[in-house]
Amino acid sequence: MSRLHTVSDATRRYLSTTRPFLIGDRWQGADGGTHIDAIDPATGEAIGRFHEAQQADVLQAVAIARQSAEDGRWSALTPAQRQNVLWRVADLIDADSQTLAELECLDGGKLYAPTRQYEVPHAAETFRYYAGWCTKMPGHLFQPSVPGVEFHGYVRYEPVGVVGQIIPWNGALVAAAWKLAPALAAGCSVILKPAEWSTLSVLRLGELLLEAGVPPGAVSILSGKGRLVGQMLAEHPDVDKIAFTGSTAVGKQLLQAVQGNLKRLSLELGGKSPTLIFADADLEEAIPAAANAIFSNAGQVCVAGSRVYAERAIYAQVCARLSEIASSLIVGPGLDADSTLGPLISAAHRASVHDIVTRSRTAGTQVLCGGEPQAGVGFFYPATVIGCEHGAVPAVQEEVFGPVVTVMPFEDAARAVRHANDSIYGLAASVWTQNLSRAHTLAAQIKSGIIWVNSHGIPELSMPIGGFKQSGWGREHGEEGLMLYLEAKSVMIRL
Ligand code: NAD
């Protein structure tokens, strides 16, 4: 049954019309009026719809972004002016947090309480964080060593120009904020493409950007298909950079698409993040945290702790307690206050999650709980714990992106590190131990972009995050996140 009656009037009003996409300062529908239904994954029903951008719309958005990048309507504002606009965006997100959170739940299958309490405020904080960078842009002075001639040298950092940003559906609002805030702080003009499975909160964010004073043309938001809008942005010669977050498979396709004009490319891709639990860890804290690391957002999190490795002495205890927590989760729609495990984003995604579990059963594993799709409406999948003695298992090797965790024993720290690094991915990891020396040693030995010790999945805007190996290229957050959108230019002045 539709959950629309449970949301605010403002959200219902927002959903009552086909949402247009944004080009410059114009909200428009596609030629021919093609649209995509927004499906609530908790019911499988359409809760709204949005226009689907076509080829002509992409061309128009790129032309306007190019014009905006050339005439400096955004990049030539003073740093303080840009800062103030970004700060206003943050305030408007806070003011609109109920509608934004409701849209994330209805369209993206999220749980309402954590979305309203953490994710929407985090999106606002992302704009505040990068607002601060506007007045602190990097630059360097040098004294060149040219024999017999004196030079004054400096490096200035300039906006890359027109940026195409392509984001996934899991946490659409936060993903959009992580992309837009640093690019706008750097002075770029942006065309953002949300994922077709979770678009509505991003279109709403577009309204807030204009209201905050982002000049028309500095941001366009094109709802539509990846194969058309995303692909065209990646191939277009007037786009200077693509910033992509999504699957490793599509990331690899983009390598081909961007080669026409060798545009800059940054990639935030898949993960298969290990959680290493040593016998000396505070297990009262570590095991529930390991459960949270994989089951929050139903495992649809890039840094989800999908591989737990437990020291042999505590292996049985970790399996039992994880299974107990998994079984106690209340599967249900994100807008129901009782729910602690929401749906997967689509029927197709649930089928792919179940396929990996099914293939893992025949690889000598033990499914300790869950493992069968939930009957009835919605795309629910139960929290699933799989015990395994070796790593040659699909659920250990492949990114599941669902509430499925494997648990494997290890004998000593060296073998724990080998297990952790036995993956094509290298996005994140956590280590649970009371031994500080071991924590530092493992932090150096594990190949991943971020390591949490005695915690997992804590987002921190001041610290870079991104992938080793096939988890990506480049880092978001912090100064590194800003540098993705800047070109270095050396200037040598002969004195
Ligand atoms: P996806 O790769 O299927 O889609 C991501 C985006 O790319 C969507 O907007 C989609 O429309 C677009 N797209 C699809 N085909 C395209 C093409 N040929 N050219 C250009 N764009 C195209 O990923 P998804 O299923 O939406 O998201 C899940 C994946 O995202 C997981 O692998 C997850 O690990 C990853 N992810 C990574 C991070 C990170 O920070 N590393 C964060 C969140 C999600």
XYZ file of C-alpha atoms and ligand atoms in Angstrom:
539
model
C 0.000 0.000 0.000
C 1.252 3.485 -0.881
C 3.051 5.308 1.933
C 2.172 8.716 0.473
C -0.402 9.369 3.178
C 2.378 9.295 5.782
C 4.407 12.204 4.354
C 3.996 15.959 4.678
C 1.697 18.058 2.488
C 4.780 19.754 1.022
C 6.192 16.418 -0.124
C 2.842 15.264 -1.518
C 2.538 18.538 -3.436
C 6.052 18.081 -4.777
C 5.158 14.605 -5.997
C 1.870 15.612 -7.563
C 3.408 16.876 -10.818
C 5.951 15.390 -13.212
C 9.201 16.943 -12.014
C 11.127 18.807 -14.685
C 14.910 18.886 -14.984
C 17.031 22.004 -14.699
C 18.921 23.622 -17.551
C 20.320 27.057 -16.690
C 17.507 28.704 -14.780
C 14.739 26.888 -16.644
C 12.897 23.878 -15.343
C 11.838 21.973 -18.380
C 10.455 18.722 -19.698
C 11.917 16.724 -22.500
C 10.906 17.127 -26.137
C 8.191 14.562 -26.666
C 7.475 14.522 -22.915
C 9.206 11.249 -22.035
C 9.290 10.608 -18.335
C 10.453 7.995 -15.824
C 8.324 6.721 -12.945
C 9.819 7.117 -9.471
C 9.244 3.801 -7.738
C 8.974 3.342 -3.988
C 11.106 0.236 -3.378
C 9.094 -0.523 -0.240
C 5.925 -1.086 -2.286
C 7.000 -1.358 -5.907
C 4.501 1.420 -6.725
C 5.106 4.675 -8.569
C 5.041 7.622 -6.145
C 5.800 10.291 -8.716
C 7.586 10.825 -11.970
C 10.202 13.015 -13.579
C 11.080 14.109 -17.073
C 13.771 12.191 -18.877
C 16.391 14.373 -20.585
C 17.103 13.584 -24.210
C 20.015 14.242 -26.530
C 18.954 17.842 -27.340
C 18.677 18.612 -23.621
C 22.221 17.422 -22.945
C 23.553 19.551 -25.794
C 21.695 22.578 -24.469
C 22.915 22.037 -20.903
C 26.526 21.697 -22.040
C 26.266 24.863 -24.165
C 24.888 26.843 -21.213
C 27.488 25.426 -18.821
C 30.250 26.342 -21.284
C 28.897 29.873 -21.602
C 28.724 30.156 -17.820
C 32.302 28.898 -17.439
C 33.566 31.369 -20.066
C 31.744 34.500 -18.879
C 32.692 33.940 -15.236
C 29.216 34.538 -13.820
C 30.120 32.113 -11.026
C 33.889 31.706 -11.115
C 34.505 35.486 -11.190
C 32.437 36.189 -8.098
C 34.627 37.044 -5.147
C 35.519 34.054 -2.981
C 33.414 35.517 -0.178
C 30.412 35.833 -2.492
C 30.711 32.188 -3.533
C 31.145 31.203 0.083
C 27.977 33.028 1.095
C 25.913 31.371 -1.627
C 27.128 27.900 -0.612
C 26.404 28.686 3.007
C 22.856 29.701 2.025
C 22.446 26.385 0.204
C 23.281 24.631 3.475
C 20.737 26.702 5.413
C 18.051 25.954 2.836
C 18.789 22.221 3.024
C 18.351 22.383 6.782
C 15.091 24.278 6.408
C 13.802 21.724 3.879
C 15.045 18.668 5.730
C 11.650 17.022 6.191
C 10.781 17.011 2.494
C 14.303 16.017 1.492
C 14.302 13.127 3.976
C 10.837 11.989 2.894
C 11.872 12.017 -0.753
C 14.979 9.986 0.075
C 12.791 7.420 1.860
C 10.054 7.193 -0.759
C 12.338 7.236 -3.776
C 15.546 5.707 -2.400
C 14.182 3.265 0.193
C 15.961 4.859 3.141
C 14.995 4.762 6.808
C 13.439 8.079 7.812
C 15.022 8.678 11.240
C 18.707 8.307 10.272
C 18.096 10.146 7.010
C 16.518 13.137 8.728
C 18.927 13.063 11.660
C 22.237 12.411 9.902
C 22.161 12.335 6.115
C 20.292 15.531 5.331
C 22.309 17.543 7.919
C 25.481 15.964 6.499
C 24.537 17.190 3.021
C 24.130 20.694 4.491
C 27.464 20.414 6.328
C 29.163 19.448 3.073
C 28.144 22.797 1.567
C 29.309 24.619 4.717
C 32.634 22.788 4.707
C 33.391 23.702 1.091
C 31.982 27.228 1.577
C 34.943 27.673 3.922
C 37.426 26.657 1.234
C 36.274 29.450 -1.135
C 38.283 32.027 0.811
C 41.205 29.641 1.396
C 42.070 28.552 -2.133
C 45.546 27.066 -2.374
C 48.420 28.760 -4.208
C 52.240 28.513 -4.005
C 55.207 30.823 -4.373
C 58.584 29.682 -5.746
C 62.000 31.144 -6.305
C 63.013 29.578 -9.651
C 66.698 28.515 -10.066
C 67.386 29.890 -13.539
C 71.137 30.692 -13.788
C 71.773 34.415 -14.212
C 68.137 35.463 -14.420
C 65.873 36.261 -11.574
C 62.287 35.044 -11.694
C 59.321 35.309 -9.427
C 57.350 32.049 -9.700
C 53.933 31.129 -8.497
C 51.372 28.418 -9.048
C 47.742 29.418 -9.295
C 44.849 26.989 -9.260
C 42.020 27.604 -11.692
C 38.631 25.940 -12.071
C 38.720 22.968 -14.427
C 35.749 24.481 -16.282
C 32.671 22.478 -17.249
C 32.214 19.386 -15.101
C 29.821 16.498 -15.708
C 28.951 14.726 -12.460
C 27.298 11.310 -12.441
C 26.041 9.836 -9.167
C 24.487 6.570 -7.929
C 21.139 6.030 -6.209
C 22.290 5.022 -2.734
C 22.194 8.245 -0.731
C 21.426 10.486 -3.695
C 21.257 13.731 -1.725
C 24.584 13.218 0.036
C 26.229 12.016 -3.173
C 25.000 15.172 -4.930
C 26.320 17.384 -2.110
C 29.711 15.616 -2.145
C 29.976 16.347 -5.847
C 28.451 19.826 -6.142
C 29.949 21.569 -3.108
C 33.673 21.189 -3.968
C 33.084 21.813 -7.691
C 31.180 25.019 -6.972
C 33.718 26.111 -4.362
C 36.404 25.698 -7.031
C 34.382 27.897 -9.414
C 33.358 25.224 -11.919
C 30.111 25.041 -13.887
C 28.377 21.742 -13.340
C 25.932 19.410 -15.045
C 24.810 16.798 -12.537
C 23.124 13.558 -13.531
C 21.370 11.703 -10.717
C 20.701 7.973 -10.987
C 17.380 7.101 -12.576
C 16.391 5.014 -9.481
C 16.661 7.925 -7.047
C 16.323 11.355 -8.592
C 13.672 13.361 -6.789
C 15.684 14.675 -3.829
C 18.404 15.834 -6.229
C 15.903 17.763 -8.349
C 14.626 19.370 -5.152
C 18.204 20.298 -4.250
C 18.412 22.060 -7.633
C 15.558 24.340 -6.585
C 17.418 25.184 -3.375
C 20.622 25.982 -5.280
C 18.812 28.553 -7.435
C 17.022 29.988 -4.412
C 20.366 30.369 -2.639
C 21.714 32.466 -5.515
C 23.751 30.045 -7.625
C 23.643 31.918 -10.957
C 21.623 30.373 -13.799
C 23.837 28.071 -15.837
C 26.376 27.368 -13.106
C 24.423 24.201 -12.275
C 22.144 22.137 -14.467
C 20.557 18.906 -13.255
C 19.637 16.421 -15.935
C 17.449 13.536 -14.868
C 17.625 10.633 -17.261
C 19.345 7.457 -18.299
C 23.001 6.729 -17.756
C 23.477 5.245 -21.180
C 22.224 8.464 -22.786
C 22.794 11.463 -20.501
C 25.814 10.050 -18.663
C 27.421 8.691 -21.784
C 26.877 11.942 -23.727
C 28.392 14.027 -20.941
C 31.396 11.708 -20.869
C 31.880 11.960 -24.621
C 31.119 15.652 -25.139
C 34.214 17.661 -26.173
C 32.993 20.758 -24.318
C 32.945 18.958 -20.973
C 36.344 19.308 -19.280
C 35.943 16.734 -16.542
C 33.773 13.844 -15.431
C 33.402 13.100 -11.726
C 31.745 9.720 -11.364
C 30.474 7.720 -8.426
C 29.032 4.315 -9.196
C 29.927 0.780 -10.106
C 33.385 -0.310 -11.183
C 31.881 -1.726 -14.398
C 30.489 1.648 -15.515
C 33.646 3.393 -14.293
C 35.649 1.254 -16.711
C 33.280 2.128 -19.576
C 33.890 5.797 -18.859
C 37.604 5.314 -19.545
C 36.634 4.755 -23.171
C 34.052 7.520 -23.291
C 36.332 10.301 -22.033
C 39.224 9.632 -24.362
C 37.966 11.874 -27.204
C 39.156 15.084 -25.530
C 41.147 13.398 -22.741
C 38.942 15.075 -20.200
C 39.854 14.707 -16.543
C 38.201 11.755 -14.843
C 37.764 10.954 -11.181
C 36.140 7.706 -10.103
C 34.553 6.666 -6.813
C 33.732 3.015 -7.425
C 32.738 -0.202 -5.731
C 34.042 -1.705 -2.517
C 34.306 -4.941 -0.574
C 35.393 -3.541 2.740
C 36.783 -5.854 5.447
C 36.041 -5.603 9.165
C 38.848 -7.241 11.170
C 37.916 -8.224 14.731
C 40.693 -9.345 17.072
C 40.067 -11.362 20.226
C 41.199 -8.462 22.420
C 38.561 -6.093 20.992
C 35.662 -4.850 23.059
C 33.231 -7.343 21.543
C 30.195 -5.717 23.143
C 30.954 -2.769 20.914
C 32.670 -4.397 17.949
C 30.046 -6.977 16.930
C 27.028 -4.610 16.916
C 29.191 -2.091 15.045
C 30.141 -4.766 12.498
C 26.425 -5.514 12.072
C 25.680 -1.837 11.601
C 28.544 -1.543 9.110
C 26.836 -4.014 6.774
C 23.122 -3.732 7.529
C 22.671 0.043 7.574
C 20.906 1.201 4.403
C 20.414 -2.539 3.739
C 24.078 -2.860 2.795
C 23.714 -0.408 -0.091
C 26.702 1.626 1.025
C 30.010 1.833 -0.821
C 32.018 1.341 2.405
C 29.711 -1.391 3.781
C 31.671 -3.846 5.938
C 30.711 -6.838 3.818
C 33.579 -9.147 4.857
C 34.048 -9.787 8.554
C 37.250 -11.565 9.621
C 37.280 -12.748 13.231
C 40.236 -14.139 15.157
C 39.749 -17.923 15.492
C 39.200 -17.817 19.276
C 36.134 -15.580 18.897
C 34.917 -16.766 15.490
C 31.934 -18.776 16.814
C 30.935 -15.953 19.126
C 31.079 -13.380 16.297
C 29.007 -15.624 13.993
C 26.395 -16.231 16.683
C 26.055 -12.617 17.811
C 26.018 -11.212 14.250
C 23.286 -13.714 13.333
C 21.338 -12.792 16.437
C 21.460 -9.083 15.547
C 20.634 -9.821 11.893
C 17.588 -11.858 12.873
C 16.353 -9.145 15.224
C 16.188 -6.441 12.540
C 12.689 -5.329 11.615
C 12.318 -5.440 7.862
C 9.924 -2.790 6.574
C 9.345 0.513 4.765
C 11.676 3.324 5.772
C 8.752 5.567 6.651
C 7.541 3.119 9.334
C 9.078 4.189 12.628
C 9.699 0.572 13.686
C 11.650 -0.493 10.605
C 15.366 -1.093 11.046
C 16.061 -2.721 7.664
C 14.651 -1.052 4.552
C 14.251 -2.427 1.037
C 16.739 -2.862 -1.782
C 16.380 -0.325 -4.567
C 14.759 -2.525 -7.236
C 13.558 -6.019 -8.048
C 16.511 -6.455 -10.411
C 18.989 -5.470 -7.706
C 17.382 -7.871 -5.231
C 17.663 -10.650 -7.799
C 21.383 -9.907 -8.225
C 21.911 -9.959 -4.433
C 20.116 -13.296 -4.176
C 22.061 -14.706 -7.103
C 25.344 -14.084 -5.248
C 23.964 -15.708 -2.086
C 22.738 -18.712 -4.071
C 26.095 -19.187 -5.791
C 27.835 -18.860 -2.432
C 25.789 -21.703 -0.927
C 27.368 -24.148 -3.326
C 30.881 -22.964 -2.472
C 31.087 -24.766 0.860
C 29.633 -22.023 3.054
C 27.045 -22.043 5.781
C 24.168 -19.555 5.550
C 23.638 -18.833 9.231
C 20.569 -16.622 8.822
C 18.552 -14.942 6.058
C 19.355 -15.907 2.495
C 15.859 -15.931 0.948
C 14.052 -12.897 -0.516
C 11.101 -11.786 1.555
C 7.723 -12.630 -0.019
C 5.108 -9.910 -0.549
C 5.293 -6.369 -1.871
C 8.499 -4.367 -2.000
C 12.065 -5.373 -2.719
C 13.036 -6.565 0.745
C 15.885 -8.927 1.495
C 16.642 -10.166 5.011
C 19.916 -9.548 6.794
C 22.059 -12.524 5.832
C 25.134 -13.940 7.560
C 27.324 -16.490 5.764
C 30.037 -18.405 7.580
C 32.978 -19.510 5.429
C 36.347 -21.115 6.026
C 37.980 -19.809 2.817
C 37.721 -16.803 0.523
C 36.938 -18.533 -2.786
C 33.278 -17.656 -2.414
C 31.238 -15.274 -4.624
C 29.925 -13.376 -1.563
C 33.523 -12.794 -0.419
C 34.858 -11.727 -3.809
C 31.988 -9.824 -5.463
C 30.398 -6.571 -4.382
C 26.907 -7.615 -3.218
C 25.595 -4.143 -2.281
C 22.987 -5.708 -0.047
C 22.554 -6.831 3.589
C 24.833 -9.840 3.203
C 27.970 -10.386 5.259
C 30.501 -13.177 5.165
C 32.389 -14.162 8.316
C 35.734 -15.948 8.111
C 38.211 -16.901 10.830
C 41.864 -15.852 10.862
C 44.795 -17.244 12.849
C 47.098 -14.223 13.246
C 47.537 -10.585 12.214
C 49.616 -11.400 9.126
C 46.896 -13.680 7.772
C 44.201 -11.135 8.663
C 45.995 -8.581 6.488
C 46.334 -11.096 3.635
C 42.576 -11.779 3.783
C 41.765 -8.066 3.927
C 43.899 -7.379 0.868
C 42.584 -10.388 -1.069
C 40.203 -8.269 -3.152
C 40.176 -6.300 -6.375
C 38.720 -3.445 -4.304
C 40.371 -1.166 -1.761
C 37.897 1.411 -0.569
C 37.657 1.088 3.216
C 38.421 -1.212 6.151
C 38.060 -1.322 9.900
C 40.219 -2.898 12.578
C 38.868 -3.735 16.033
C 41.549 -4.205 18.674
C 42.754 -2.748 21.972
C 46.347 -3.091 20.827
C 47.438 0.328 19.601
C 50.649 -0.872 18.032
C 48.784 -3.535 16.040
C 46.205 -0.941 14.949
C 48.929 1.323 13.509
C 50.725 -1.579 11.857
C 47.584 -2.861 10.167
C 46.532 0.648 9.132
C 49.783 0.817 7.167
C 49.469 -2.694 5.692
C 45.844 -2.747 4.544
C 45.414 -1.443 1.017
C 42.407 0.852 1.166
C 41.580 4.546 0.991
C 40.386 4.778 4.576
C 40.920 2.656 7.698
C 38.797 3.077 10.777
C 40.093 1.720 14.080
C 37.398 0.697 16.571
C 34.722 2.277 14.389
C 33.416 1.869 10.836
C 31.833 4.074 8.211
C 32.195 7.410 9.991
C 32.098 10.144 7.320
C 34.553 13.007 7.893
C 34.515 15.920 5.496
C 38.034 17.105 6.326
C 39.662 13.756 5.498
C 40.062 12.372 1.972
C 38.207 9.225 1.012
C 38.485 7.187 -2.168
C 39.746 3.993 -3.624
C 42.913 1.969 -3.887
C 42.923 -0.631 -6.694
C 39.631 -0.968 -8.582
C 37.750 1.181 -6.081
C 38.634 4.292 -8.006
C 40.819 7.206 -8.957
C 41.122 10.343 -6.851
C 39.842 11.341 -3.433
C 36.761 13.224 -2.306
C 36.525 15.382 0.838
C 39.143 17.630 2.325
C 41.572 19.605 0.223
C 42.018 16.606 -2.114
C 38.307 16.801 -2.924
C 38.695 20.432 -3.909
C 41.803 19.756 -6.009
C 39.750 17.396 -8.222
C 38.152 20.525 -9.670
C 41.250 22.717 -10.051
C 43.978 22.884 -12.686
C 47.483 23.973 -11.629
C 49.029 26.744 -13.690
C 52.645 27.847 -13.210
C 53.499 31.486 -13.817
C 57.169 32.610 -14.151
C 57.733 36.348 -14.103
C 61.157 37.559 -15.148
C 62.189 40.367 -12.882
P 25.920 2.415 -11.643
O 27.345 2.405 -12.045
O 25.000 1.450 -12.268
O 25.280 3.854 -11.943
C 25.884 5.039 -11.435
C 25.496 6.201 -12.324
O 26.082 5.999 -13.620
C 23.988 6.360 -12.549
O 23.661 7.725 -12.547
C 23.795 5.772 -13.927
O 22.686 6.321 -14.600
C 25.088 6.176 -14.613
N 25.464 5.360 -15.769
C 25.109 4.084 -16.036
N 25.654 3.696 -17.204
C 26.370 4.745 -17.677
C 27.169 4.958 -18.838
N 27.352 4.012 -19.753
N 27.785 6.150 -18.983
C 27.642 7.113 -18.069
N 26.880 6.984 -16.960
C 26.252 5.809 -16.762
O 25.926 2.321 -10.057
P 24.671 2.230 -9.081
O 24.083 0.878 -9.199
O 23.792 3.433 -9.292
O 25.369 2.426 -7.657
C 25.948 1.381 -6.960
C 27.446 1.382 -7.145
O 27.990 2.644 -6.788
C 28.133 0.366 -6.259
O 29.121 -0.310 -6.997
C 28.766 1.222 -5.170
O 29.879 0.660 -4.548
C 29.118 2.452 -5.932
N 29.299 3.585 -5.019
C 30.574 4.028 -4.756
C 30.774 5.081 -3.866
C 32.168 5.576 -3.547
O 32.283 6.648 -2.965
N 33.216 4.866 -3.906
C 29.676 5.682 -3.250
C 28.402 5.199 -3.521
C 28.224 4.145 -4.422
